[in-house]
PDB file of C-alpha atoms and ligand atoms in Angstrom:
ATOM      1  CA  MET A 211       1.897  24.002 -12.587  1.00 45.00           C
ATOM      2  CA  SER A 212       2.262  25.014  -8.929  1.00 46.00           C
ATOM      3  CA  THR A 213       5.376  23.736  -7.172  1.00 59.00           C
ATOM      4  CA  SER A 214       3.481  23.638  -3.859  1.00 80.00           C
ATOM      5  CA  GLN A 215       1.400  20.730  -5.160  1.00 95.00           C
ATOM      6  CA  LYS A 216       2.339  17.557  -3.304  1.00 98.00           C
ATOM      7  CA  VAL A 217       3.382  14.400  -5.128  1.00 98.00           C
ATOM      8  CA  ILE A 218       2.194  10.909  -4.200  1.00 99.00           C
ATOM      9  CA  VAL A 219       3.294   7.552  -5.622  1.00 99.00           C
ATOM     10  CA  VAL A 220       0.722   4.750  -5.440  1.00 99.00           C
ATOM     11  CA  THR A 221       1.543   1.119  -6.235  1.00 99.00           C
ATOM     12  CA  GLY A 222      -1.135  -1.371  -7.257  1.00 98.00           C
ATOM     13  CA  ALA A 223      -3.059   1.562  -8.713  1.00 98.00           C
ATOM     14  CA  SER A 224      -4.797  -0.124 -11.677  1.00 98.00           C
ATOM     15  CA  GLN A 225      -7.867  -1.254  -9.703  1.00 98.00           C
ATOM     16  CA  GLY A 226      -9.302  -1.769  -6.242  1.00 98.00           C
ATOM     17  CA  ILE A 227      -8.034   0.200  -3.257  1.00 98.00           C
ATOM     18  CA  GLY A 228      -5.082   1.671  -5.184  1.00 98.00           C
ATOM     19  CA  ALA A 229      -7.311   3.154  -7.894  1.00 98.00           C
ATOM     20  CA  GLU A 230      -9.496   4.733  -5.177  1.00 98.00           C
ATOM     21  CA  VAL A 231      -6.395   6.201  -3.502  1.00 99.00           C
ATOM     22  CA  VAL A 232      -5.447   7.845  -6.798  1.00 99.00           C
ATOM     23  CA  LYS A 233      -8.914   9.452  -7.101  1.00 98.00           C
ATOM     24  CA  ALA A 234      -8.926  10.650  -3.481  1.00 98.00           C
ATOM     25  CA  PHE A 235      -5.528  12.328  -3.678  1.00 98.00           C
ATOM     26  CA  ARG A 236      -6.334  13.955  -7.029  1.00 98.00           C
ATOM     27  CA  LYS A 237      -9.359  15.517  -5.282  1.00 98.00           C
ATOM     28  CA  LEU A 238      -6.811  17.042  -2.865  1.00 98.00           C
ATOM     29  CA  ASP A 239      -4.859  18.302  -5.902  1.00 98.00           C
ATOM     30  CA  TYR A 240      -1.860  16.049  -5.368  1.00 98.00           C
ATOM     31  CA  ARG A 241       0.136  15.113  -8.437  1.00 98.00           C
ATOM     32  CA  VAL A 242      -0.025  11.321  -8.666  1.00 98.00           C
ATOM     33  CA  VAL A 243       2.332   8.666  -9.973  1.00 99.00           C
ATOM     34  CA  ALA A 244       0.326   5.460 -10.410  1.00 99.00           C
ATOM     35  CA  THR A 245       1.928   2.091 -11.092  1.00 99.00           C
ATOM     36  CA  ALA A 246       0.772  -1.492 -11.682  1.00 99.00           C
ATOM     37  CA  ARG A 247       1.376  -4.059 -14.410  1.00 98.00           C
ATOM     38  CA  SER A 248      -1.812  -3.191 -16.311  1.00 98.00           C
ATOM     39  CA  ILE A 249      -2.042   0.543 -15.576  1.00 98.00           C
ATOM     40  CA  LYS A 250      -3.179   2.596 -18.594  1.00 98.00           C
ATOM     41  CA  PRO A 251      -2.040   6.115 -19.546  1.00 98.00           C
ATOM     42  CA  SER A 252      -4.169   8.894 -18.041  1.00 98.00           C
ATOM     43  CA  GLU A 253      -5.504  11.986 -19.816  1.00 98.00           C
ATOM     44  CA  ASP A 254      -5.038  13.939 -16.578  1.00 98.00           C
ATOM     45  CA  PRO A 255      -1.676  15.799 -16.839  1.00 98.00           C
ATOM     46  CA  ASN A 256      -1.346  15.470 -13.051  1.00 98.00           C
ATOM     47  CA  ILE A 257      -1.376  11.665 -13.220  1.00 98.00           C
ATOM     48  CA  LEU A 258       1.730   9.910 -14.507  1.00 98.00           C
ATOM     49  CA  THR A 259       1.289   6.171 -15.035  1.00 98.00           C
ATOM     50  CA  VAL A 260       4.197   3.735 -15.136  1.00 98.00           C
ATOM     51  CA  ALA A 261       3.476   0.123 -16.058  1.00 98.00           C
ATOM     52  CA  GLY A 262       5.561  -2.662 -14.556  1.00 98.00           C
ATOM     53  CA  ASP A 263       5.893  -5.572 -12.169  1.00 98.00           C
ATOM     54  CA  ILE A 264       6.590  -4.096  -8.731  1.00 98.00           C
ATOM     55  CA  ALA A 265       8.462  -7.269  -7.705  1.00 98.00           C
ATOM     56  CA  ASP A 266      11.180  -6.204 -10.163  1.00 98.00           C
ATOM     57  CA  PRO A 267      13.632  -3.603  -8.779  1.00 98.00           C
ATOM     58  CA  GLU A 268      13.844  -2.101 -12.284  1.00 98.00           C
ATOM     59  CA  THR A 269      10.156  -1.103 -12.033  1.00 99.00           C
ATOM     60  CA  ALA A 270      10.885   0.732  -8.776  1.00 98.00           C
ATOM     61  CA  ARG A 271      13.767   2.582 -10.481  1.00 98.00           C
ATOM     62  CA  ARG A 272      11.550   3.612 -13.401  1.00 98.00           C
ATOM     63  CA  VAL A 273       8.662   4.712 -11.184  1.00 99.00           C
ATOM     64  CA  ILE A 274      10.751   6.875  -8.865  1.00 98.00           C
ATOM     65  CA  GLY A 275      13.006   8.125 -11.689  1.00 98.00           C
ATOM     66  CA  GLU A 276      10.048   9.190 -13.854  1.00 98.00           C
ATOM     67  CA  ALA A 277       8.241  10.659 -10.830  1.00 98.00           C
ATOM     68  CA  VAL A 278      11.166  12.912  -9.955  1.00 98.00           C
ATOM     69  CA  THR A 279      11.803  13.867 -13.591  1.00 98.00           C
ATOM     70  CA  ARG A 280       8.150  14.824 -14.174  1.00 98.00           C
ATOM     71  CA  PHE A 281       7.089  16.237 -10.796  1.00 98.00           C
ATOM     72  CA  GLY A 282      10.389  17.080  -9.055  1.00 98.00           C
ATOM     73  CA  ARG A 283       9.967  15.355  -5.689  1.00 97.00           C
ATOM     74  CA  ILE A 284       8.077  12.704  -3.753  1.00 98.00           C
ATOM     75  CA  ASP A 285       6.030  13.568  -0.670  1.00 98.00           C
ATOM     76  CA  THR A 286       4.112  10.346  -0.061  1.00 99.00           C
ATOM     77  CA  LEU A 287       4.491   6.717  -1.111  1.00 99.00           C
ATOM     78  CA  VAL A 288       1.573   4.306  -0.719  1.00 99.00           C
ATOM     79  CA  ASN A 289       2.750   0.706  -0.858  1.00 99.00           C
ATOM     80  CA  ASN A 290      -0.573  -0.810  -1.850  1.00 98.00           C
ATOM     81  CA  ALA A 291       0.309  -3.492  -4.438  1.00 98.00           C
ATOM     82  CA  GLY A 292      -0.281  -6.865  -2.862  1.00 98.00           C
ATOM     83  CA  ILE A 293      -1.489 -10.368  -3.555  1.00 98.00           C
ATOM     84  CA  PHE A 294      -3.194 -12.832  -1.245  1.00 98.00           C
ATOM     85  CA  VAL A 295      -2.909 -16.615  -1.504  1.00 97.00           C
ATOM     86  CA  ALA A 296      -4.733 -18.534   1.260  1.00 96.00           C
ATOM     87  CA  LYS A 297      -3.819 -22.215   1.428  1.00 97.00           C
ATOM     88  CA  PRO A 298      -3.005 -24.848   4.013  1.00 98.00           C
ATOM     89  CA  PHE A 299       0.662 -24.310   4.867  1.00 98.00           C
ATOM     90  CA  THR A 300       1.965 -27.503   3.260  1.00 98.00           C
ATOM     91  CA  SER A 301       0.022 -26.823   0.032  1.00 98.00           C
ATOM     92  CA  TYR A 302       1.930 -23.635  -0.788  1.00 98.00           C
ATOM     93  CA  THR A 303       4.170 -24.126  -3.813  1.00 98.00           C
ATOM     94  CA  ALA A 304       7.542 -22.542  -4.473  1.00 98.00           C
ATOM     95  CA  GLU A 305       5.754 -20.437  -7.135  1.00 98.00           C
ATOM     96  CA  ASP A 306       3.238 -19.191  -4.529  1.00 98.00           C
ATOM     97  CA  TYR A 307       6.101 -18.276  -2.210  1.00 98.00           C
ATOM     98  CA  ALA A 308       8.016 -16.441  -4.953  1.00 98.00           C
ATOM     99  CA  ALA A 309       4.897 -14.596  -6.164  1.00 98.00           C
ATOM    100  CA  VAL A 310       3.694 -13.441  -2.740  1.00 98.00           C
ATOM    101  CA  THR A 311       7.110 -12.474  -1.382  1.00 98.00           C
ATOM    102  CA  GLY A 312       7.911 -10.833  -4.745  1.00 98.00           C
ATOM    103  CA  VAL A 313       4.936  -8.456  -4.763  1.00 98.00           C
ATOM    104  CA  ASN A 314       4.414  -7.965  -1.023  1.00 98.00           C
ATOM    105  CA  LEU A 315       8.065  -7.707   0.088  1.00 98.00           C
ATOM    106  CA  ASN A 316      10.256  -6.853  -2.949  1.00 98.00           C
ATOM    107  CA  GLY A 317       7.399  -4.563  -4.016  1.00 98.00           C
ATOM    108  CA  PHE A 318       7.750  -2.690  -0.727  1.00 99.00           C
ATOM    109  CA  PHE A 319      11.532  -2.776  -0.338  1.00 99.00           C
ATOM    110  CA  TYR A 320      12.987  -1.367  -3.557  1.00 98.00           C
ATOM    111  CA  ILE A 321      10.528   1.441  -4.160  1.00 99.00           C
ATOM    112  CA  THR A 322      10.560   2.493  -0.501  1.00 99.00           C
ATOM    113  CA  GLN A 323      14.375   2.717  -0.554  1.00 98.00           C
ATOM    114  CA  LEU A 324      14.309   4.968  -3.611  1.00 98.00           C
ATOM    115  CA  ALA A 325      11.390   7.090  -2.386  1.00 98.00           C
ATOM    116  CA  ILE A 326      13.008   7.688   1.011  1.00 98.00           C
ATOM    117  CA  ALA A 327      16.294   8.614  -0.677  1.00 98.00           C
ATOM    118  CA  ASP A 328      14.364  11.414  -2.435  1.00 98.00           C
ATOM    119  CA  MET A 329      12.460  12.405   0.738  1.00 98.00           C
ATOM    120  CA  GLU A 330      15.764  12.745   2.592  1.00 98.00           C
ATOM    121  CA  LYS A 331      16.796  15.475   0.132  1.00 97.00           C
ATOM    122  CA  HIS A 332      13.925  17.692   1.315  1.00 97.00           C
ATOM    123  CA  ALA A 333      13.767  16.291   4.879  1.00 98.00           C
ATOM    124  CA  SER A 334      10.092  15.413   4.655  1.00 98.00           C
ATOM    125  CA  GLY A 335       7.951  12.555   3.472  1.00 98.00           C
ATOM    126  CA  HIS A 336       5.556   9.794   4.389  1.00 99.00           C
ATOM    127  CA  VAL A 337       5.419   6.084   3.578  1.00 99.00           C
ATOM    128  CA  VAL A 338       2.127   4.228   4.096  1.00 99.00           C
ATOM    129  CA  SER A 339       1.988   0.479   3.553  1.00 99.00           C
ATOM    130  CA  ILE A 340      -1.146  -1.636   3.333  1.00 98.00           C
ATOM    131  CA  SER A 341      -0.925  -4.592   5.667  1.00 98.00           C
ATOM    132  CA  THR A 342      -3.656  -6.966   6.893  1.00 98.00           C
ATOM    133  CA  THR A 343      -5.011  -7.797  10.333  1.00 98.00           C
ATOM    134  CA  LEU A 344      -4.469 -11.477   9.426  1.00 97.00           C
ATOM    135  CA  ALA A 345      -0.758 -10.810  10.006  1.00 96.00           C
ATOM    136  CA  ASP A 346      -1.178 -10.588  13.768  1.00 93.00           C
ATOM    137  CA  HIS A 347      -4.630 -12.130  14.311  1.00 96.00           C
ATOM    138  CA  ALA A 348      -4.814 -15.420  12.442  1.00 97.00           C
ATOM    139  CA  ILE A 349      -8.340 -16.711  11.738  1.00 95.00           C
ATOM    140  CA  ASP A 350      -9.257 -20.346  12.308  1.00 94.00           C
ATOM    141  CA  GLY A 351     -10.282 -21.723   8.899  1.00 94.00           C
ATOM    142  CA  VAL A 352      -8.408 -19.083   6.851  1.00 95.00           C
ATOM    143  CA  PRO A 353      -4.869 -20.486   6.582  1.00 97.00           C
ATOM    144  CA  ALA A 354      -2.677 -17.701   5.226  1.00 97.00           C
ATOM    145  CA  VAL A 355       0.917 -18.038   6.392  1.00 98.00           C
ATOM    146  CA  LEU A 356       2.261 -16.180   3.344  1.00 98.00           C
ATOM    147  CA  ALA A 357       0.044 -13.189   4.186  1.00 98.00           C
ATOM    148  CA  ALA A 358       1.262 -13.315   7.806  1.00 98.00           C
ATOM    149  CA  LEU A 359       4.896 -13.664   6.749  1.00 98.00           C
ATOM    150  CA  THR A 360       4.866 -10.794   4.278  1.00 98.00           C
ATOM    151  CA  LYS A 361       2.413  -8.338   5.815  1.00 98.00           C
ATOM    152  CA  GLY A 362       3.792  -9.029   9.300  1.00 98.00           C
ATOM    153  CA  GLY A 363       7.126  -8.027   7.779  1.00 98.00           C
ATOM    154  CA  LEU A 364       5.594  -4.776   6.546  1.00 98.00           C
ATOM    155  CA  ASN A 365       4.256  -3.988  10.031  1.00 98.00           C
ATOM    156  CA  ALA A 366       7.686  -4.594  11.570  1.00 98.00           C
ATOM    157  CA  ALA A 367       9.467  -2.644   8.827  1.00 99.00           C
ATOM    158  CA  THR A 368       7.012   0.246   9.274  1.00 99.00           C
ATOM    159  CA  ARG A 369       7.906   0.586  12.956  1.00 98.00           C
ATOM    160  CA  SER A 370      11.587   0.217  12.170  1.00 99.00           C
ATOM    161  CA  LEU A 371      11.501   2.929   9.477  1.00 99.00           C
ATOM    162  CA  ALA A 372       9.461   5.194  11.758  1.00 99.00           C
ATOM    163  CA  ILE A 373      12.210   5.111  14.370  1.00 99.00           C
ATOM    164  CA  GLU A 374      15.117   5.285  11.926  1.00 98.00           C
ATOM    165  CA  TYR A 375      13.703   8.439  10.297  1.00 98.00           C
ATOM    166  CA  ALA A 376      11.789  10.016  13.203  1.00 98.00           C
ATOM    167  CA  LYS A 377      14.216  12.918  13.571  1.00 98.00           C
ATOM    168  CA  ARG A 378      14.594  13.420   9.830  1.00 98.00           C
ATOM    169  CA  GLY A 379      11.063  14.491   8.931  1.00 98.00           C
ATOM    170  CA  ILE A 380      10.046  11.209   7.333  1.00 99.00           C
ATOM    171  CA  ARG A 381       7.109   9.244   8.756  1.00 99.00           C
ATOM    172  CA  ALA A 382       6.149   5.597   8.212  1.00 99.00           C
ATOM    173  CA  ASN A 383       2.714   4.166   8.943  1.00 99.00           C
ATOM    174  CA  ALA A 384       0.566   1.224   7.893  1.00 99.00           C
ATOM    175  CA  VAL A 385      -3.122   0.571   7.425  1.00 99.00           C
ATOM    176  CA  SER A 386      -4.217  -2.883   8.538  1.00 98.00           C
ATOM    177  CA  PRO A 387      -7.527  -3.759   6.873  1.00 98.00           C
ATOM    178  CA  GLY A 388      -9.903  -6.558   7.644  1.00 98.00           C
ATOM    179  CA  ILE A 389     -11.513  -7.963   4.517  1.00 98.00           C
ATOM    180  CA  ILE A 390     -12.470  -5.221   2.080  1.00 98.00           C
ATOM    181  CA  ARG A 391     -15.059  -5.276  -0.703  1.00 98.00           C
ATOM    182  CA  SER A 392     -12.641  -4.906  -3.641  1.00 97.00           C
ATOM    183  CA  PRO A 393     -12.149  -6.777  -6.932  1.00 96.00           C
ATOM    184  CA  MET A 394      -9.922  -9.182  -4.945  1.00 96.00           C
ATOM    185  CA  HIS A 395     -13.059 -10.973  -3.658  1.00 96.00           C
ATOM    186  CA  PRO A 396     -15.865 -12.322  -5.904  1.00 96.00           C
ATOM    187  CA  ALA A 397     -19.373 -11.227  -4.849  1.00 96.00           C
ATOM    188  CA  GLU A 398     -20.438 -14.763  -3.931  1.00 97.00           C
ATOM    189  CA  THR A 399     -17.837 -14.842  -1.122  1.00 96.00           C
ATOM    190  CA  HIS A 400     -18.910 -11.573   0.513  1.00 96.00           C
ATOM    191  CA  ALA A 401     -21.424 -12.958   3.015  1.00 96.00           C
ATOM    192  CA  ALA A 402     -18.989 -15.559   4.354  1.00 96.00           C
ATOM    193  CA  LEU A 403     -16.121 -13.058   4.462  1.00 97.00           C
ATOM    194  CA  GLY A 404     -18.281 -10.484   6.230  1.00 97.00           C
ATOM    195  CA  ALA A 405     -18.992 -12.985   8.998  1.00 97.00           C
ATOM    196  CA  LEU A 406     -15.264 -13.081   9.827  1.00 97.00           C
ATOM    197  CA  HIS A 407     -15.531  -9.621  11.447  1.00 97.00           C
ATOM    198  CA  PRO A 408     -17.012  -8.776  14.871  1.00 97.00           C
ATOM    199  CA  MET A 409     -19.095  -6.143  13.042  1.00 98.00           C
ATOM    200  CA  GLY A 410     -20.500  -8.867  10.798  1.00 98.00           C
ATOM    201  CA  HIS A 411     -19.684  -7.262   7.462  1.00 98.00           C
ATOM    202  CA  MET A 412     -16.776  -6.485   5.143  1.00 98.00           C
ATOM    203  CA  GLY A 413     -15.146  -3.081   4.943  1.00 98.00           C
ATOM    204  CA  GLU A 414     -15.400  -0.713   1.990  1.00 98.00           C
ATOM    205  CA  MET A 415     -12.496   0.582  -0.067  1.00 98.00           C
ATOM    206  CA  SER A 416     -13.352   4.072   1.172  1.00 98.00           C
ATOM    207  CA  ASP A 417     -12.636   2.902   4.749  1.00 99.00           C
ATOM    208  CA  VAL A 418      -9.028   2.168   3.773  1.00 99.00           C
ATOM    209  CA  VAL A 419      -8.694   5.321   1.666  1.00 99.00           C
ATOM    210  CA  ASN A 420      -9.943   7.470   4.557  1.00 99.00           C
ATOM    211  CA  ALA A 421      -7.354   5.898   6.870  1.00 99.00           C
ATOM    212  CA  ILE A 422      -4.581   6.729   4.389  1.00 99.00           C
ATOM    213  CA  LEU A 423      -5.881  10.300   4.069  1.00 99.00           C
ATOM    214  CA  TYR A 424      -5.878  10.634   7.859  1.00 99.00           C
ATOM    215  CA  LEU A 425      -2.336   9.283   8.257  1.00 99.00           C
ATOM    216  CA  ASP A 426      -1.065  11.536   5.502  1.00 98.00           C
ATOM    217  CA  SER A 427      -2.461  14.578   7.310  1.00 98.00           C
ATOM    218  CA  ALA A 428      -1.198  13.614  10.788  1.00 98.00           C
ATOM    219  CA  PRO A 429       2.298  15.089  11.298  1.00 98.00           C
ATOM    220  CA  PHE A 430       2.709  13.699  14.858  1.00 98.00           C
ATOM    221  CA  VAL A 431       1.760  10.119  13.909  1.00 99.00           C
ATOM    222  CA  THR A 432       4.488   7.681  12.935  1.00 99.00           C
ATOM    223  CA  GLY A 433       5.009   3.958  13.456  1.00 99.00           C
ATOM    224  CA  GLU A 434       1.238   3.496  13.663  1.00 98.00           C
ATOM    225  CA  ILE A 435      -0.463   0.321  12.410  1.00 98.00           C
ATOM    226  CA  LEU A 436      -3.978   1.694  11.955  1.00 98.00           C
ATOM    227  CA  HIS A 437      -6.516  -1.131  12.071  1.00 98.00           C
ATOM    228  CA  VAL A 438      -9.508  -0.712   9.782  1.00 98.00           C
ATOM    229  CA  ASP A 439     -10.946  -4.139  10.347  1.00 98.00           C
ATOM    230  CA  GLY A 440     -14.450  -4.133  11.844  1.00 98.00           C
ATOM    231  CA  GLY A 441     -13.047  -5.054  15.258  1.00 98.00           C
ATOM    232  CA  GLN A 442     -10.888  -8.037  14.242  1.00 98.00           C
ATOM    233  CA  SER A 443      -7.808  -6.764  16.071  1.00 98.00           C
ATOM    234  CA  ALA A 444      -9.813  -6.107  19.260  1.00 97.00           C
ATOM    235  CA  GLY A 445     -10.973  -9.684  19.716  1.00 93.00           C
ATOM    236  CA  HIS A 446     -13.521 -12.199  18.490  1.00 83.00           C
TER     237      HIS A 446
HETATM  238  N1  NAP B 575      -9.245  -6.566  -0.278  1.00 76.50           N
HETATM  239  C1  NAP B 575      -8.969  -7.045   0.929  1.00 76.50           C
HETATM  240  O1  NAP B 575      -9.781  -7.759   1.560  1.00 76.50           O
HETATM  241  C2  NAP B 575      -7.670  -6.713   1.586  1.00 76.50           C
HETATM  242  C3  NAP B 575      -7.515  -7.032   2.933  1.00 76.50           C
HETATM  243  C4  NAP B 575      -6.313  -6.746   3.574  1.00 76.50           C
HETATM  244  C5  NAP B 575      -5.294  -6.167   2.858  1.00 76.50           C
HETATM  245  N2  NAP B 575      -5.463  -5.866   1.540  1.00 76.50           N
HETATM  246  C6  NAP B 575      -4.341  -5.290   0.816  1.00 76.50           C
HETATM  247  O2  NAP B 575      -4.762  -4.114   0.146  1.00 76.50           O
HETATM  248  C7  NAP B 575      -3.966  -3.947  -1.026  1.00 76.50           C
HETATM  249  C8  NAP B 575      -4.875  -3.700  -2.220  1.00 76.50           C
HETATM  250  O3  NAP B 575      -5.786  -4.781  -2.322  1.00 76.50           O
HETATM  251  P1  NAP B 575      -7.060  -4.785  -3.288  1.00 76.50           P
HETATM  252  O4  NAP B 575      -8.137  -5.475  -2.545  1.00 76.50           O
HETATM  253  O5  NAP B 575      -7.296  -3.444  -3.853  1.00 76.50           O
HETATM  254  O6  NAP B 575      -6.509  -5.799  -4.397  1.00 76.50           O
HETATM  255  P2  NAP B 575      -6.776  -5.923  -5.954  1.00 76.50           P
HETATM  256  O7  NAP B 575      -8.109  -5.357  -6.319  1.00 76.50           O
HETATM  257  O8  NAP B 575      -6.466  -7.352  -6.291  1.00 76.50           O
HETATM  258  O9  NAP B 575      -5.648  -4.966  -6.577  1.00 76.50           O
HETATM  259  C9  NAP B 575      -4.291  -5.297  -6.440  1.00 76.50           C
HETATM  260  C10 NAP B 575      -3.453  -4.274  -7.169  1.00 76.50           C
HETATM  261  O10 NAP B 575      -2.080  -4.710  -7.073  1.00 76.50           O
HETATM  262  C11 NAP B 575      -1.530  -4.748  -8.369  1.00 76.50           C
HETATM  263  N3  NAP B 575      -0.532  -5.802  -8.500  1.00 76.50           N
HETATM  264  C12 NAP B 575      -0.691  -7.137  -8.275  1.00 76.50           C
HETATM  265  N4  NAP B 575       0.428  -7.792  -8.597  1.00 76.50           N
HETATM  266  C13 NAP B 575       1.324  -6.856  -9.045  1.00 76.50           C
HETATM  267  C14 NAP B 575       2.651  -6.910  -9.533  1.00 76.50           C
HETATM  268  N5  NAP B 575       3.320  -8.061  -9.648  1.00 76.50           N
HETATM  269  N6  NAP B 575       3.256  -5.749  -9.893  1.00 76.50           N
HETATM  270  C15 NAP B 575       2.579  -4.561  -9.811  1.00 76.50           C
HETATM  271  N7  NAP B 575       1.328  -4.459  -9.349  1.00 76.50           N
HETATM  272  C16 NAP B 575       0.714  -5.582  -8.982  1.00 76.50           C
HETATM  273  C17 NAP B 575      -2.707  -4.975  -9.301  1.00 76.50           C
HETATM  274  O11 NAP B 575      -2.457  -4.452 -10.586  1.00 76.50           O
HETATM  275  P3  NAP B 575      -1.993  -5.287 -11.891  1.00 76.50           P
HETATM  276  O12 NAP B 575      -2.704  -6.601 -11.858  1.00 76.50           O
HETATM  277  O13 NAP B 575      -2.402  -4.372 -13.010  1.00 76.50           O
HETATM  278  O14 NAP B 575      -0.508  -5.411 -11.755  1.00 76.50           O
HETATM  279  C18 NAP B 575      -3.805  -4.158  -8.627  1.00 76.50           C
HETATM  280  O15 NAP B 575      -3.731  -2.815  -9.045  1.00 76.50           O
HETATM  281  C19 NAP B 575      -3.108  -5.207  -1.145  1.00 76.50           C
HETATM  282  O16 NAP B 575      -1.828  -4.962  -0.618  1.00 76.50           O
HETATM  283  C20 NAP B 575      -3.832  -6.210  -0.275  1.00 76.50           C
HETATM  284  O17 NAP B 575      -2.971  -7.196   0.257  1.00 76.50           O
HETATM  285  C21 NAP B 575      -6.627  -6.125   0.884  1.00 76.50           C
END
């Protein structure tokens, strides 16, 4: 096994955008560590799967620990695990709040700390987090304060990490999608969701994957929130 092969950790990798990220980086011959609660073992020796709840700091410890033991280092972390609960503000329950902040914020914080600690050892690395354009462009009729609170936090943390590590070889970026045709959205909602974009249609998972691939290959880009949203961030 070549030691020049890069190593990427992908959270939320059991389905949807995360599963597509795994496939895309395997095509580039990265070694991949894929995690989610329901992730299944892979027959590909270059894919290590670690099952667990990313809201739990112990999962982050296992993922990064097993990644370093098996593959020796971490080059890229994709913080993709996320859940979306849209409700009128006063209808959110304490369980909604705990679930969304658990996956979207704890799920970013603990694993990013451990991944960056490894990246610091070789003075290089890249953290990409998946945000949402709803965080800074709220849509009338789609109440989603918990998405704004958590993903807005990821955008701010991305810029903050970019500056903290700019001189130490570690980059931090985010991809801010509009609404993407993934298992998150049942087919019967697609027409209505598509209409929420200036372009009049939803995005594809490949649109997000291509943005991650670009950011990972862009050594002078850090602190970028790359909108992949059919024009939502430009206006309406
Ligand atoms: N689809 C969209 O329209 C859209 C728009 C903007 C942003 N995004 C963001 O893009 C990312 C991926 O979305 P997607 O559309 O691919 O969603 P998805 O199809 O629902 O997949 C979500 C992934 O997150 C994992 N996950 C959920 N809860 C978890 C937990 N507690 N611990 C570990 N893993 C957990 C799921 O795996 P398990 O269930 O196996 O744990 C799954 O692999 C999310 O961060 C989402 O917020 C999506």
